[in-house]
Short mmCIF file of C-alpha atoms and ligand atoms in Angstrom, two decimals:
data_model
loop_
_atom_site.label_atom_id
_atom_site.label_comp_id
_atom_site.label_asym_id
_atom_site.label_seq_id
_atom_site.Cartn_x
_atom_site.Cartn_y
_atom_site.Cartn_z
CA UNK A 292 -24.79 -7.65 30.22
CA UNK A 293 -26.89 -10.21 32.02
CA UNK A 294 -26.27 -13.82 30.59
CA UNK A 295 -30.01 -14.59 30.09
CA UNK A 296 -30.44 -12.12 27.36
CA UNK A 297 -27.01 -12.66 25.95
CA UNK A 298 -27.14 -14.14 22.57
CA UNK A 299 -24.82 -15.74 19.94
CA UNK A 300 -21.21 -17.08 20.85
CA UNK A 301 -18.21 -15.35 22.16
CA UNK A 302 -15.23 -15.21 19.65
CA UNK A 303 -13.50 -18.20 21.44
CA UNK A 304 -16.54 -20.28 21.19
CA UNK A 305 -17.10 -19.17 17.59
CA UNK A 306 -13.43 -20.56 16.60
CA UNK A 307 -13.89 -23.66 18.73
CA UNK A 308 -15.77 -25.58 16.13
CA UNK A 309 -12.85 -25.79 13.70
CA UNK A 310 -11.47 -23.96 10.64
CA UNK A 311 -13.85 -21.17 9.63
CA UNK A 312 -13.35 -18.41 7.12
CA UNK A 313 -14.79 -14.71 6.81
CA UNK A 314 -17.94 -15.90 5.10
CA UNK A 315 -18.73 -18.82 7.46
CA UNK A 316 -19.79 -16.27 10.33
CA UNK A 317 -21.71 -13.04 11.05
CA UNK A 318 -21.43 -10.56 14.03
CA UNK A 319 -24.40 -9.62 15.92
CA UNK A 320 -25.58 -6.09 16.18
CA UNK A 321 -25.04 -3.95 19.26
CA UNK A 322 -26.52 -0.81 20.50
CA UNK A 323 -25.89 2.51 18.81
CA UNK A 324 -25.48 5.55 20.64
CA UNK A 325 -23.05 7.68 18.42
CA UNK A 326 -22.76 8.75 14.74
CA UNK A 327 -20.63 6.54 12.31
CA UNK A 328 -18.36 9.61 12.02
CA UNK A 329 -17.27 9.38 15.44
CA UNK A 330 -15.99 5.78 14.67
CA UNK A 331 -12.02 5.99 15.39
CA UNK A 332 -9.88 3.79 12.95
CA UNK A 333 -6.47 4.49 14.04
CA UNK A 334 -4.33 1.20 14.95
CA UNK A 335 -0.83 0.06 15.73
CA UNK A 336 0.21 -1.73 12.87
CA UNK A 337 3.58 -2.73 14.70
CA UNK A 338 4.81 -2.26 18.12
CA UNK A 339 5.94 1.24 17.38
CA UNK A 340 4.15 2.46 14.11
CA UNK A 341 0.57 3.79 14.42
CA UNK A 342 -1.80 4.31 11.33
CA UNK A 343 -4.83 6.26 11.22
CA UNK A 344 -6.32 3.48 9.07
CA UNK A 345 -5.97 -0.29 9.58
CA UNK A 346 -4.98 -0.65 5.65
CA UNK A 347 -1.71 -2.12 4.36
CA UNK A 348 -1.26 -3.03 0.70
CA UNK A 349 0.52 -6.23 -0.28
CA UNK A 350 4.06 -6.27 -1.28
CA UNK A 351 3.09 -7.40 -4.83
CA UNK A 352 4.31 -6.33 -8.40
CA UNK A 353 0.71 -5.66 -9.40
CA UNK A 354 -0.07 -3.85 -6.18
CA UNK A 355 2.47 -1.79 -4.40
CA UNK A 356 5.32 0.67 -5.62
CA UNK A 357 5.66 4.28 -4.80
CA UNK A 358 2.40 5.53 -6.09
CA UNK A 359 0.40 2.98 -4.03
CA UNK A 360 2.52 3.66 -0.92
CA UNK A 361 2.32 7.61 -1.26
CA UNK A 362 -1.47 7.44 -1.84
CA UNK A 363 -2.24 5.14 0.93
CA UNK A 364 0.07 7.19 3.36
CA UNK A 365 -1.65 10.04 2.66
CA UNK A 366 -5.05 8.83 3.48
CA UNK A 367 -3.93 7.13 6.59
CA UNK A 368 -2.52 3.62 5.86
CA UNK A 369 0.66 2.25 4.64
CA UNK A 370 2.02 0.46 1.59
CA UNK A 371 4.69 -2.26 1.50
CA UNK A 372 7.10 -2.13 -1.50
CA UNK A 373 7.47 -5.35 -3.32
CA UNK A 374 10.91 -6.87 -3.97
CA UNK A 375 10.48 -8.32 -7.29
CA UNK A 376 13.19 -5.98 -8.71
CA UNK A 377 16.65 -5.27 -7.91
CA UNK A 378 18.16 -3.74 -4.50
CA UNK A 379 18.71 -0.47 -5.96
CA UNK A 380 15.11 -0.32 -7.79
CA UNK A 381 13.61 -1.16 -4.53
CA UNK A 382 15.46 1.38 -2.60
CA UNK A 383 14.75 4.16 -4.96
CA UNK A 384 10.88 3.12 -4.70
CA UNK A 385 11.43 3.72 -0.97
CA UNK A 386 13.12 7.09 -1.58
CA UNK A 387 10.35 8.38 -3.84
CA UNK A 388 7.89 7.78 -0.98
CA UNK A 389 10.26 9.47 1.64
CA UNK A 390 10.93 12.41 -0.77
CA UNK A 391 7.15 13.08 -1.39
CA UNK A 392 5.84 16.30 -0.29
CA UNK A 393 2.21 17.03 -0.99
CA UNK A 394 2.20 19.45 -3.60
CA UNK A 395 5.76 19.46 -4.54
CA UNK A 396 6.77 17.01 -7.41
CA UNK A 397 9.82 15.50 -6.02
CA UNK A 398 10.71 13.28 -8.92
CA UNK A 399 10.06 15.55 -12.06
CA UNK A 400 10.88 14.59 -15.69
CA UNK A 401 13.75 16.53 -16.78
CA UNK A 402 15.82 16.90 -19.83
CA UNK A 403 19.45 18.21 -20.71
CA UNK A 404 20.09 21.15 -22.99
CA UNK A 405 21.17 18.90 -25.99
CA UNK A 406 17.91 17.17 -25.98
CA UNK A 407 15.66 17.96 -28.96
CA UNK A 408 12.23 19.26 -29.41
CA UNK A 409 11.12 15.80 -30.63
CA UNK A 410 12.18 14.54 -26.98
CA UNK A 411 9.70 17.04 -25.41
CA UNK A 412 7.11 15.91 -27.76
CA UNK A 413 7.48 12.33 -26.58
CA UNK A 414 7.14 13.37 -23.11
CA UNK A 415 3.89 15.13 -23.74
CA UNK A 416 2.49 12.26 -25.50
CA UNK A 417 3.36 9.76 -22.88
CA UNK A 418 2.67 12.06 -19.49
CA UNK A 419 0.53 14.59 -21.13
CA UNK A 420 2.36 17.47 -19.67
CA UNK A 421 4.71 20.27 -20.83
CA UNK A 422 6.89 22.69 -18.72
CA UNK A 423 10.02 20.47 -18.53
CA UNK A 424 12.97 21.74 -16.43
CA UNK A 425 16.14 21.71 -18.17
CA UNK A 426 19.26 20.59 -16.06
CA UNK A 427 22.79 20.83 -16.79
CA UNK A 428 23.47 17.16 -17.03
CA UNK A 429 19.89 16.07 -17.65
CA UNK A 430 19.44 14.42 -14.33
CA UNK A 431 16.71 14.98 -11.80
CA UNK A 432 19.15 16.67 -9.10
CA UNK A 433 21.26 18.36 -11.95
CA UNK A 434 21.89 22.49 -11.88
CA UNK A 435 18.93 24.03 -13.34
CA UNK A 436 19.62 26.07 -16.31
CA UNK A 437 16.33 26.57 -17.90
CA UNK A 438 12.73 25.47 -18.51
CA UNK A 439 10.86 24.69 -21.55
CA UNK A 440 7.00 25.28 -21.68
CA UNK A 441 4.50 25.01 -24.47
CA UNK A 442 4.70 28.66 -25.48
CA UNK A 443 8.64 28.33 -26.19
CA UNK A 444 8.10 25.51 -28.79
CA UNK A 445 4.40 25.46 -30.20
CA UNK A 446 5.22 27.12 -33.44
CA UNK A 447 8.61 25.81 -33.98
CA UNK A 448 8.52 23.53 -37.21
CA UNK A 449 11.98 22.03 -36.84
CA UNK A 450 11.67 19.23 -34.21
CA UNK A 451 15.43 18.57 -34.12
CA UNK A 452 16.33 21.73 -32.52
CA UNK A 453 18.31 21.58 -29.39
CA UNK A 454 16.55 22.73 -26.15
CA UNK A 455 19.32 25.17 -25.09
CA UNK A 456 18.20 27.22 -27.96
CA UNK A 457 14.50 27.43 -27.24
CA UNK A 458 14.47 27.30 -23.38
CA UNK A 459 13.69 30.04 -21.05
CA UNK A 460 16.80 30.85 -19.26
CA UNK A 461 15.34 33.80 -17.17
CA UNK A 462 13.76 31.84 -14.54
CA UNK A 463 11.55 32.37 -11.54
CA UNK A 464 12.51 29.86 -8.83
CA UNK A 465 11.65 28.95 -5.14
CA UNK A 466 14.08 28.08 -2.54
CA UNK A 467 14.24 24.58 -1.06
CA UNK A 468 12.40 24.78 2.28
CA UNK A 469 9.61 27.29 1.12
CA UNK A 470 6.09 26.21 2.09
CA UNK A 471 3.32 25.22 -0.17
CA UNK A 472 1.63 28.54 0.60
CA UNK A 473 4.61 30.75 -0.41
CA UNK A 474 5.21 28.50 -3.56
CA UNK A 475 1.40 29.17 -4.45
CA UNK A 476 2.01 33.07 -4.02
CA UNK A 477 5.26 32.95 -5.98
CA UNK A 478 3.19 31.18 -8.86
CA UNK A 479 0.55 33.77 -8.71
CA UNK A 480 2.64 36.85 -9.04
CA UNK A 481 5.03 35.29 -11.70
CA UNK A 482 1.72 34.15 -13.69
CA UNK A 483 3.84 31.08 -14.70
CA UNK A 484 2.51 27.57 -14.89
CA UNK A 485 5.57 25.71 -12.93
CA UNK A 486 7.92 26.82 -10.33
CA UNK A 487 11.00 25.06 -10.03
CA UNK A 488 12.38 24.83 -6.47
CA UNK A 489 16.29 24.74 -6.17
CA UNK A 490 18.87 24.44 -3.30
CA UNK A 491 21.64 26.71 -2.59
CA UNK A 492 23.86 25.52 -5.20
CA UNK A 493 21.05 25.84 -7.87
CA UNK A 494 20.42 22.20 -8.12
CA UNK A 495 16.86 21.11 -8.86
CA UNK A 496 14.79 20.01 -5.86
CA UNK A 497 11.39 19.72 -6.92
CA UNK A 498 8.69 21.48 -8.86
CA UNK A 499 5.37 22.90 -8.10
CA UNK A 500 2.77 22.85 -10.83
CA UNK A 501 -0.11 25.54 -10.64
CA UNK A 502 -2.46 22.95 -12.37
CA UNK A 503 -1.82 20.61 -9.25
CA UNK A 504 -2.30 23.24 -6.86
CA UNK A 505 -5.68 24.04 -8.16
CA UNK A 506 -6.79 20.34 -7.52
CA UNK A 507 -4.84 19.86 -4.48
CA UNK A 508 -6.51 18.12 -1.41
CA UNK A 509 -5.76 18.30 2.18
CA UNK A 510 -4.88 15.08 3.78
CA UNK A 511 -5.28 15.44 7.52
CA UNK A 512 -4.93 11.84 8.13
CA UNK A 513 -1.41 11.48 6.72
CA UNK A 514 0.95 8.89 8.37
CA UNK A 515 4.19 10.71 8.84
CA UNK A 516 7.53 9.88 10.54
CA UNK A 517 9.12 12.12 13.10
CA UNK A 518 10.67 14.07 10.35
CA UNK A 519 7.53 14.49 8.78
CA UNK A 520 7.93 12.28 5.90
CA UNK A 521 5.54 9.72 4.84
CA UNK A 522 5.79 6.35 6.31
CA UNK A 523 6.68 3.26 4.07
CA UNK A 524 7.16 -0.42 4.45
CA UNK A 525 9.27 -2.74 2.16
CA UNK A 526 9.23 -6.52 1.77
CA UNK A 527 12.45 -8.62 1.72
CA UNK A 528 12.82 -12.61 1.44
CA UNK A 529 14.18 -14.97 4.25
CA UNK A 530 17.42 -15.47 2.09
CA UNK A 531 20.82 -14.43 3.55
CA UNK A 532 21.73 -12.54 0.31
CA UNK A 533 18.82 -10.33 1.22
CA UNK A 534 20.68 -8.78 3.97
CA UNK A 535 22.24 -6.38 1.50
CA UNK A 536 18.66 -5.37 0.51
CA UNK A 537 17.76 -4.75 4.08
CA UNK A 538 20.84 -2.56 4.36
CA UNK A 539 19.95 -0.56 1.21
CA UNK A 540 16.20 -0.16 2.59
CA UNK A 541 17.25 1.21 5.92
CA UNK A 542 19.54 3.59 4.27
CA UNK A 543 16.77 4.80 1.99
CA UNK A 544 14.72 5.51 5.01
CA UNK A 545 12.18 2.56 5.30
CA UNK A 546 9.89 2.61 8.24
CA UNK A 547 9.19 -1.06 8.39
CA UNK A 548 10.42 -4.17 6.86
CA UNK A 549 8.12 -7.16 6.09
CA UNK A 550 9.93 -10.68 5.98
CA UNK A 551 7.84 -12.18 3.14
CA UNK A 552 7.78 -16.10 3.40
CA UNK A 553 4.52 -18.13 2.66
CA UNK A 554 5.74 -20.10 5.49
CA UNK A 555 7.15 -17.97 8.00
CA UNK A 556 8.15 -20.43 10.85
CA UNK A 557 11.37 -21.47 9.48
CA UNK A 558 15.00 -21.22 10.52
CA UNK A 559 15.74 -19.03 7.48
CA UNK A 560 13.19 -16.52 8.83
CA UNK A 561 14.20 -16.75 12.59
CA UNK A 562 17.80 -15.96 11.32
CA UNK A 563 16.84 -13.04 9.11
CA UNK A 564 14.55 -11.57 11.89
CA UNK A 565 17.11 -11.88 14.59
CA UNK A 566 19.74 -10.30 12.20
CA UNK A 567 17.30 -7.19 11.32
CA UNK A 568 16.53 -6.63 14.82
CA UNK A 569 20.47 -6.81 15.76
CA UNK A 570 21.52 -4.54 13.12
CA UNK A 571 18.96 -1.92 12.63
CA UNK A 572 16.93 -2.18 16.08
CA UNK A 573 14.93 1.09 14.93
CA UNK A 574 13.27 -0.59 12.23
CA UNK A 575 10.02 -2.42 13.14
CA UNK A 576 9.88 -6.00 11.45
CA UNK A 577 6.70 -7.50 10.43
CA UNK A 578 7.25 -11.28 10.53
CA UNK A 579 5.33 -14.14 8.75
CA UNK A 580 3.12 -15.61 7.33
CA UNK A 581 1.91 -17.81 10.19
CA UNK A 582 -1.41 -19.32 10.97
CA UNK A 583 -0.99 -21.15 14.23
CA UNK A 584 -0.35 -20.34 17.86
CA UNK A 585 3.02 -22.14 18.02
CA UNK A 586 4.30 -20.80 14.87
CA UNK A 587 3.27 -17.08 16.31
CA UNK A 588 5.01 -17.91 19.35
CA UNK A 589 8.42 -18.71 17.74
CA UNK A 590 8.34 -15.39 15.90
CA UNK A 591 7.35 -13.29 18.80
CA UNK A 592 10.20 -15.24 20.96
CA UNK A 593 12.62 -13.81 18.23
CA UNK A 594 11.40 -10.13 18.42
CA UNK A 595 8.85 -9.79 15.80
CA UNK A 596 7.20 -6.23 16.10
CA UNK A 597 3.99 -7.34 14.22
CA UNK A 598 2.71 -10.71 12.67
CA UNK A 599 1.35 -11.32 9.16
CA UNK A 600 -1.38 -13.92 9.16
CA UNK A 601 -2.54 -15.94 6.28
CA UNK A 602 -1.79 -19.06 4.60
CA UNK A 603 -3.60 -19.78 1.45
CA UNK A 604 -6.78 -17.16 1.60
CA UNK A 605 -5.41 -14.92 -1.19
CA UNK A 606 -7.54 -14.25 -4.09
CA UNK A 607 -4.83 -15.21 -6.58
CA UNK A 608 -3.40 -17.98 -4.20
CA UNK A 609 -3.39 -21.86 -5.07
CA UNK A 610 -1.28 -22.78 -1.87
CA UNK A 611 -3.72 -24.85 -0.12
CA UNK A 612 -4.43 -26.88 -2.91
CA UNK A 613 -0.98 -27.43 -4.33
CA UNK A 614 0.76 -27.78 -0.73
CA UNK A 615 -2.17 -29.19 1.29
CA UNK A 616 -1.13 -26.83 4.09
CA UNK A 617 -2.45 -23.73 5.47
CA UNK A 618 -5.50 -22.59 7.46
CA UNK A 619 -8.88 -21.13 7.00
CA UNK A 620 -8.34 -17.39 7.63
CA UNK A 621 -10.76 -16.53 10.24
CA UNK A 622 -9.52 -19.26 12.61
CA UNK A 623 -5.84 -18.22 11.85
CA UNK A 624 -6.43 -14.75 12.67
CA UNK A 625 -8.19 -15.34 15.95
CA UNK A 626 -5.67 -17.84 16.99
CA UNK A 627 -2.56 -15.88 16.39
CA UNK A 628 -3.90 -12.53 17.47
CA UNK A 629 -4.83 -13.98 20.79
CA UNK A 630 -1.31 -15.26 21.46
CA UNK A 631 0.14 -11.99 19.81
CA UNK A 632 -2.15 -9.57 21.95
CA UNK A 633 -0.90 -11.35 25.38
CA UNK A 634 2.57 -9.96 24.13
CA UNK A 635 1.17 -6.34 22.99
CA UNK A 636 2.25 -7.26 19.43
CA UNK A 637 -0.37 -6.63 16.40
CA UNK A 638 -1.06 -8.98 14.00
CA UNK A 639 -1.96 -7.94 10.29
CA UNK A 640 -4.56 -10.27 8.51
CA UNK A 641 -3.34 -10.96 5.06
CA UNK A 642 -5.38 -12.08 2.18
CA UNK A 643 -8.96 -13.25 1.34
CA UNK A 644 -10.63 -9.71 1.77
CA UNK A 645 -12.82 -8.88 -1.23
CA UNK A 646 -15.55 -6.92 0.58
CA UNK A 647 -15.87 -4.30 3.30
CA UNK A 648 -17.53 -6.75 5.73
CA UNK A 649 -14.20 -8.97 5.39
CA UNK A 650 -12.15 -6.01 6.80
CA UNK A 651 -14.69 -5.66 9.70
CA UNK A 652 -14.52 -9.40 10.42
CA UNK A 653 -10.88 -9.56 10.37
CA UNK A 654 -10.53 -6.60 12.87
CA UNK A 655 -13.32 -8.20 15.04
CA UNK A 656 -11.31 -11.33 15.36
CA UNK A 657 -8.23 -9.48 16.87
CA UNK A 658 -6.32 -8.30 13.72
CA UNK A 659 -5.18 -4.66 14.01
CA UNK A 660 -4.75 -4.08 10.54
CA UNK A 661 -5.59 -5.81 7.04
CA UNK A 662 -3.29 -6.34 4.31
CA UNK A 663 -4.84 -6.35 0.73
CA UNK A 664 -3.95 -7.21 -2.77
CA UNK A 665 -7.12 -7.74 -4.59
CA UNK A 666 -8.75 -4.58 -2.99
CA UNK A 667 -5.92 -2.50 -4.07
CA UNK A 668 -5.11 -3.86 -7.45
CA UNK A 669 -6.94 -2.18 -10.34
CA UNK A 670 -6.80 1.27 -8.75
CA UNK A 671 -5.04 4.18 -10.62
CA UNK A 672 -2.05 3.90 -8.00
CA UNK A 673 -1.19 -0.03 -8.77
CA UNK A 674 1.39 -0.46 -11.15
CA UNK A 675 0.58 -1.48 -14.80
CA UNK A 676 -1.66 0.03 -17.56
CA UNK A 677 -5.36 -0.27 -17.97
CA UNK A 678 -6.52 -2.30 -20.82
CA UNK A 679 -10.04 -3.40 -22.32
CA UNK A 680 -11.59 -6.76 -22.70
CA UNK A 681 -15.03 -6.94 -24.01
CA UNK A 682 -15.60 -3.22 -23.16
CA UNK A 683 -14.64 -3.47 -19.65
CA UNK A 684 -11.70 -1.51 -18.14
CA UNK A 685 -9.20 -3.87 -16.33
CA UNK A 686 -5.69 -4.10 -15.02
CA UNK A 687 -3.44 -6.92 -14.24
CA UNK A 688 -3.20 -8.63 -10.91
CA UNK A 689 -1.19 -11.60 -10.28
CA UNK A 690 0.03 -13.90 -7.45
CA UNK A 691 3.94 -13.50 -6.51
CA UNK A 692 3.90 -17.21 -7.07
CA UNK A 693 2.41 -17.47 -10.43
CA UNK A 694 4.58 -18.68 -13.04
CA UNK A 695 4.53 -15.25 -14.65
CA UNK A 696 5.92 -13.43 -11.58
CA UNK A 697 8.29 -16.25 -10.42
CA UNK A 698 9.79 -15.84 -13.79
CA UNK A 699 11.32 -12.27 -12.83
CA UNK A 700 11.91 -13.15 -9.16
CA UNK A 701 8.82 -13.76 -7.23
CA UNK A 702 9.88 -17.29 -6.28
CA UNK A 703 11.96 -15.84 -3.46
CA UNK A 704 8.92 -15.92 -1.16
CA UNK A 705 8.28 -19.72 -1.76
CA UNK A 706 11.68 -21.15 -2.02
CA UNK A 707 14.40 -20.60 0.73
CA UNK A 708 17.47 -21.19 -1.32
CA UNK A 709 18.44 -19.73 -4.78
CA UNK A 710 19.39 -23.46 -5.95
CA UNK A 711 15.91 -24.38 -5.56
CA UNK A 712 14.73 -22.44 -8.41
CA UNK A 713 15.31 -24.97 -11.10
CA UNK A 714 11.62 -26.55 -10.76
CA UNK A 715 8.85 -24.21 -10.27
CA UNK A 716 5.76 -25.17 -8.52
CA UNK A 717 3.38 -22.44 -9.04
CA UNK A 718 1.13 -21.61 -6.04
CA UNK A 719 -0.63 -18.47 -7.52
CA UNK A 720 -2.43 -17.56 -10.72
CA UNK A 721 -2.20 -14.25 -12.80
CA UNK A 722 -5.43 -12.70 -13.92
CA UNK A 723 -6.87 -9.15 -14.26
CA UNK A 724 -9.31 -7.03 -12.20
CA UNK A 725 -11.68 -4.24 -12.66
CA UNK A 726 -10.86 -0.77 -12.52
CA UNK A 727 -11.52 0.83 -9.12
CA UNK A 728 -10.59 4.35 -9.94
CA UNK A 729 -8.32 6.54 -7.78
CA UNK A 730 -7.47 5.78 -4.09
CA UNK A 731 -8.86 9.28 -3.16
CA UNK A 732 -12.28 8.06 -4.18
CA UNK A 733 -11.79 4.30 -3.35
CA UNK A 734 -10.31 4.71 0.32
CA UNK A 735 -13.09 7.19 1.52
CA UNK A 736 -15.49 4.76 0.31
CA UNK A 737 -14.00 1.58 2.29
CA UNK A 738 -13.56 3.86 5.34
CA UNK A 739 -17.25 5.02 5.39
CA UNK A 740 -18.56 1.39 4.90
CA UNK A 741 -16.16 0.37 7.74
CA UNK A 742 -17.27 2.97 10.15
CA UNK A 743 -20.87 1.94 9.55
CA UNK A 744 -20.10 -1.67 10.24
CA UNK A 745 -18.45 -0.88 13.52
CA UNK A 746 -21.29 1.35 14.33
CA UNK A 747 -23.64 -1.43 13.76
CA UNK A 748 -21.76 -3.73 16.06
CA UNK A 749 -22.05 -0.91 18.60
CA UNK A 750 -18.41 -0.13 19.02
CA UNK A 751 -16.92 3.27 18.48
CA UNK A 752 -13.34 2.13 17.61
CA UNK A 753 -10.91 -0.74 16.88
CA UNK A 754 -9.76 -0.79 20.46
CA UNK A 755 -13.34 -1.06 21.65
CA UNK A 756 -13.70 -3.87 19.22
CA UNK A 757 -10.74 -5.75 20.53
CA UNK A 758 -12.05 -5.22 23.99
CA UNK A 759 -15.47 -6.61 23.12
CA UNK A 760 -13.62 -9.65 21.75
CA UNK A 761 -11.58 -10.14 24.90
CA UNK A 762 -14.55 -9.58 27.38
CA UNK A 763 -16.94 -11.82 25.38
CA UNK A 764 -19.38 -8.86 24.82
CA UNK A 765 -18.87 -8.95 20.97
CA UNK A 766 -21.26 -11.85 19.78
CA UNK A 767 -20.93 -13.78 16.78
CA UNK A 768 -22.99 -16.46 15.07
CA UNK A 769 -21.98 -19.39 12.48
CA UNK A 770 -23.88 -19.01 9.07
CA UNK A 771 -25.39 -22.04 7.60
CA UNK A 772 -25.01 -22.39 3.73
CA UNK A 773 -28.59 -21.34 3.56
CA UNK A 774 -28.05 -18.47 5.82
CA UNK A 775 -25.17 -17.28 3.47
CA UNK A 776 -27.58 -17.49 0.48
CA UNK A 777 -30.05 -15.71 2.47
CA UNK A 778 -27.67 -12.98 3.24
CA UNK A 779 -26.52 -12.40 -0.50
CA UNK A 780 -28.75 -10.94 -3.10
CA UNK A 781 -31.13 -13.83 -4.35
CA UNK A 782 -34.23 -14.34 -6.17
CA UNK A 783 -33.89 -11.54 -8.64
CA UNK A 784 -33.88 -11.67 -12.38
CA UNK A 785 -31.09 -9.57 -12.68
CA UNK A 786 -29.35 -6.54 -10.71
CA UNK A 787 -26.32 -4.26 -10.91
CA UNK A 788 -23.74 -4.51 -8.11
CA UNK A 789 -23.01 -0.92 -6.80
CA UNK A 790 -19.75 -1.82 -4.89
CA UNK A 791 -16.55 -0.53 -6.43
CA UNK A 792 -14.87 -3.36 -8.27
CA UNK A 793 -15.86 -5.78 -5.39
CA UNK A 794 -16.77 -9.34 -5.03
CA UNK A 795 -20.65 -9.36 -4.57
CA UNK A 796 -22.13 -12.05 -2.04
P1 LIG B 854 -5.84 -10.73 -1.85
O1 LIG B 854 -5.78 -9.63 -0.98
O2 LIG B 854 -6.82 -11.74 -1.45
O3 LIG B 854 -5.61 -10.72 -3.30
O4 LIG B 854 -4.34 -11.69 -1.12
C1 LIG B 854 -3.12 -10.95 -1.21
C2 LIG B 854 -1.98 -11.68 -0.35
O5 LIG B 854 -1.94 -13.14 -1.00
C3 LIG B 854 -0.72 -11.28 -0.49
O6 LIG B 854 -0.44 -10.21 0.52
C4 LIG B 854 0.34 -12.40 0.06
O7 LIG B 854 0.20 -12.84 1.28
C5 LIG B 854 -0.65 -13.56 -0.85
N1 LIG B 854 0.06 -13.99 -2.18
C6 LIG B 854 0.68 -12.97 -3.04
N2 LIG B 854 1.00 -13.85 -4.23
C7 LIG B 854 0.59 -15.07 -3.97
C8 LIG B 854 0.85 -16.34 -4.77
O8 LIG B 854 1.14 -16.46 -5.93
N3 LIG B 854 0.17 -17.64 -4.03
C9 LIG B 854 -0.08 -17.62 -2.65
N4 LIG B 854 -0.37 -16.30 -2.09
C10 LIG B 854 -0.13 -15.00 -2.64
#
């Protein structure tokens, strides 16, 4: 482009003025010669792992367990399982993701033959389904000996009867390895509601439900490992004791490990990073959090496969106020990404994203992906139950350094030694967020918005966006306070925000 018609600022000029955040600037429009559906959102989230969408969910106990990780991987992103739990519990969450096969229920609720009808009633009340496989020892991987369906028990007045007396032992089963299409066909022919899948020894492997099949969707963007299993991440602390956690996660099949520390430039983090790279070189390690060029360089030198950027921008975060340390997020993303890009290492912009435009801005400043807590909290797949307050449907969302989360282990991110834990200084709050519905509706909404945003910039992919940042063709401008007010809704007596559970403005 000729210099005399070039408007606005390059990324470097934008950031030169000092610490700015997403709302402080705007991106100037480019030329559109393509449809927004053509915009390609695939990115490298780490050196070796590619996503079909630049979305990562935060390792927080109100955001990511297996349901979130499964939902996001099916749609093209990745979830990072939190570690506010025991080593076994976290590894089991990873295994649940790795076992998942679309259409097959790989962790079905089962009972043993000596359970009573009343136990079935409780399951039905809690989960809303019937059709429970009965295994010899009552475990999920036990030998299948029967199934109890609604029809078997509906008119039975004695709820203390044992299941072995009422179950159907004459079973139609499928063999492990059969395709969903074959399972479907078996279900159709047998006219049953549930098809248990067993291995050669007759042990239960999974369950296919006719009702689920009818509402099944195809997920063309699913992010899978070479064995065709969903990809998943998990977080660990910098403490030496968490080496055991890493080992368990690797055994469970984790694809990437996030070393979770609010200030990632420490000897503790470097030691953990180097240890993981030595003992499990096939695992990609995301190191962080960092916000400066010097911090980034140290982690890159130690072998980080991606950097996680952010200190203080999180919606539940009080770090900057309490610690007086941190950085405005737009500046942090630009500075760290420019150092990491030179080494071919992606950066993940973590925290402070409360609208689609913030995602676009993080990518425009050089991030390859965004990590989000707030945006995914309150979806159906986030841990926790919905509740009502003043007629509004909500879910809990809390910082891992809120007193509430630290009480059950969240302080590992903020204090590097176990004996530091006697006095707790909170760096986060606990609160609630609006119901955002299921990921299957919510993520396509984010994707469509993001595609249209890149289209307005005149770029067809995240790669093209980064090229524009690099060669200065992507143009930015600072927004005065008045410009920010002008850019938000103003002057109306009242209005209804149509974003799904998002911050307005
Ligand atoms: P959000 O997407 O703006 O809600 O920010 C989520 C991010 O905040 C997480 O990925 C963490 O990096 C960070 N975070 C989580 N818990 C806390 C906390 O208690 N204090 C400060 N930062 C936190």
